[in-house]
Amino acid sequence: MSGFSRTPGLRAVSTAVSALALLVVLGTAGLLFGRRALLLTNLVRLGKPVQRFDDVPQRVRNEAVVVLGQKKLFQRLGPGLIHAFIFWGFLVLFPTIVMALIAAVSKDHSIPWLGSQGWFAFLVDLFCVLVLAGVAGAFWIRKVQKPERFKGSHKGEADLILLWIAGIVLSLLLWHASRIALGLNEYPAGRSPLANGISNAYGTGTTTEALERVFVWAHLLLVLGFLAYLPHSKHLHIMTAAVNVWFGRTRAPGRLEPLDFTVEDESQMRFGSHTIADMTWKQMVDTMSCTECGRCQDVCPAYATGKELSPKLLIMGLRDQLFAEGPSLLGDPAFKASPLVPNAVGDDVVWDCVTCGACVQECPVAIEHVDHIVDLRRHLVMVEGRFPAEGETMLRDVERSQNPWGKPQAERADWTEGLDVRVLQPGEPPPEVLYWVGCAASFDERARVTAQSTAKLMQAAGVDFAILGPRECCTGDPARRMGNEYTYQSYAEQNVATMNEAGVTKIVASCPHCFNTLANEYPDFGGRYEVVHHTELLTELLEEGRLSPVAGSEEITYHDSCYLARHNDVLAAPREVVSRIGEPLEMARSGKRTFCCGAGGAHMWLEERGNQISEERAREAADTGASTLAVACPFCTIMLDDGVRQNGSELRVADVATLLAEALQP
Ligand code: SF4
Ligand code: SF4
């Protein structure tokens, strides 16, 4: 019998003191947590509106797959397992916090039913081990492997938090062991093998009784201390990540949110992000959700080639500025927040991005880096007129010539010479398929071959198609990705009006950038069409037997365009074509985790500083040993052809359509 249990009076006093002490620590932790949580909530409420309350079933699926299933983290198995052990452990062990709160006041009580379940005791044991293994694994990665992705993260704070988690779990185990030693467990001790084993080290006397009190309080103080510290630390993501995933984009990843230039009150009109006051509430939650894991940095082609841009540091910079100036903005709506560029984010950082979306694809907490970057560009371009000089030439050409090559529109259909391609005239009946050629394949010599091959293939298969010729204008994509939303929207409206008036229903596009804009962004402007990429149409024609190529033995490696694979999930069709005409070889980075060619985000027209992304990708292609590098994008054709030449490689770069046209039986 314990000393406390011998005297009912003492026992009552002890219970009262414990309850009071618990109230004090709970109140203190709750106050610290609540004050910070209120500040963060008020900051988010300052954010500009963005529609993220629709599509609830998809949001529920995202929570199940991305949060509970840890899908993004499992893109890297080892670190993914480590995180999953800790995260799942947090979920499974959560009821033990309530048990400890009850037992801190009265050690003879626990959660009704669950506290006496042997299976739960076993799960607790198991997850204590898994969490400790996770913590050890995380330390191994951080201290022994030291991956580059943690460069710039708050490493000391991460170490402290890992130790804290280990402390919480160890104190839980020691507390459970002491309860078993004292016979306080309501479940068979054998169900909890680890705690039961540890309990053998204890006696049953007053020392163990005292230790039981020490461990339960140590456990609670560690948990409540963690709760109070959490919203002040980088581990804030424990609170915000699930929220950010819930409000993550559910529409196509390649679609940018349009700016609304029709707002009546001009003071409410948004021209991208100038200061923290211009950020949307989702962008604010983004910054609060970053775990500093560096997965985005690790896959960023700009970072990989030594540019100043790190998507991780970009988000951390925005977060620092939000936390530094947000409270002043809350206190005084007239407070003049400082510009995000260059205070939080350097000018070069904004222009280094190729909008490839690798960071977004990798991020486990649904942060939307590209939207942040484009919003920063929008303000710099549309309000300040501050952007790289080469960009000015491109924007001028788009505005004056209706294409970024600056060529006369009258030359747009010149590539059709000798091909007998129908140019759709106003008032004519629409074709079954409108071939959207795009500016690159219309005006660039190397890319024109793709358009010619695609046209020949469609003719060979008997597809009823036509082009718009001089009535086709730039989709506006380069201007939009550069930040000139105004120019983009005027082209979107013009092109949609042309196609709607022509009665277009189905479009085939050769350029993934046009494809993305037509399929995902024109619906915002009333343009709703069935849009397919030319590789999808060609696969369909192959499957229907309308095209019969001769299979060859040439080894071909296929490069996934970011705007086709990552942004639009077109992975199988180009591979199907390649497999019909040669021996496919995969590059190390392929599919949705492809590596950019360096042309996206208007970079086709911007000067690239330092090492070239295209050369890095061309090297990777050459490493496969293939003789041909197949592509499915005119930008990739131009960039990778340059990259191959710079590397002095023998690789032949050709569009999938060109290779198929060459392999066609006469
Ligand atoms: S979109 Fe691509 S280039 Fe831009 S930050 Fe993300 S990974 Fe880097
Ligand atoms: S933005 Fe996402 S991927 Fe990048 S460091 Fe933060 S949490 Fe990790």
PDB file of C-alpha atoms and ligand atoms in Angstrom, residues 296 299-303 309-311 314 352-360 369-370 373 566 596 613, ligand 1:
ATOM      1  CA  CYS A 296      11.563  22.062 -52.927  1.00  0.00           C
ATOM      2  CA  VAL A 299      14.470  19.703 -57.005  1.00  0.00           C
ATOM      3  CA  CYS A 300      14.610  23.316 -58.141  1.00  0.00           C
ATOM      4  CA  PRO A 301      16.455  23.566 -61.478  1.00  0.00           C
ATOM      5  CA  ALA A 302      17.390  27.173 -60.775  1.00  0.00           C
ATOM      6  CA  TYR A 303      18.960  26.240 -57.440  1.00  0.00           C
ATOM      7  CA  LEU A 309      16.639  31.236 -56.096  1.00  0.00           C
ATOM      8  CA  SER A 310      15.817  28.692 -53.414  1.00  0.00           C
ATOM      9  CA  PRO A 311      12.053  28.136 -53.158  1.00  0.00           C
ATOM     10  CA  LEU A 314      11.783  32.401 -50.691  1.00  0.00           C
ATOM     11  CA  ASP A 352      15.301  32.952 -61.730  1.00  0.00           C
ATOM     12  CA  CYS A 353      12.133  30.845 -61.615  1.00  0.00           C
ATOM     13  CA  VAL A 354      11.123  28.829 -64.696  1.00  0.00           C
ATOM     14  CA  THR A 355       7.663  28.051 -63.191  1.00  0.00           C
ATOM     15  CA  CYS A 356       8.374  24.348 -63.636  1.00  0.00           C
ATOM     16  CA  GLY A 357       6.348  23.490 -60.523  1.00  0.00           C
ATOM     17  CA  ALA A 358       8.850  20.933 -59.234  1.00  0.00           C
ATOM     18  CA  CYS A 359       8.795  22.672 -55.848  1.00  0.00           C
ATOM     19  CA  VAL A 360       4.997  22.527 -55.649  1.00  0.00           C
ATOM     20  CA  HIS A 369       5.587  28.733 -54.680  1.00  0.00           C
ATOM     21  CA  VAL A 370       4.812  29.559 -58.314  1.00  0.00           C
ATOM     22  CA  ILE A 373       6.593  34.254 -57.535  1.00  0.00           C
ATOM     23  CA  ARG A 566       3.957  17.736 -64.074  1.00  0.00           C
ATOM     24  CA  CYS A 596      13.058  21.447 -66.653  1.00  0.00           C
ATOM     25  CA  ILE A 613      19.592  24.357 -67.032  1.00  0.00           C
TER      26      ILE A 613
HETATM   27  S1  SF4 B   1       8.857  26.503 -60.089  1.00  0.00           S
HETATM   28 FE1  SF4 B   1      10.745  25.401 -60.587  1.00  0.00          FE
HETATM   29  S2  SF4 B   1      12.276  27.024 -60.860  1.00  0.00           S
HETATM   30 FE2  SF4 B   1      10.530  27.969 -59.827  1.00  0.00          FE
HETATM   31  S3  SF4 B   1      11.038  27.823 -57.652  1.00  0.00           S
HETATM   32 FE3  SF4 B   1       9.830  26.021 -58.156  1.00  0.00          FE
HETATM   33  S4  SF4 B   1      11.322  24.436 -58.629  1.00  0.00           S
HETATM   34 FE4  SF4 B   1      12.400  26.404 -58.717  1.00  0.00          FE
END
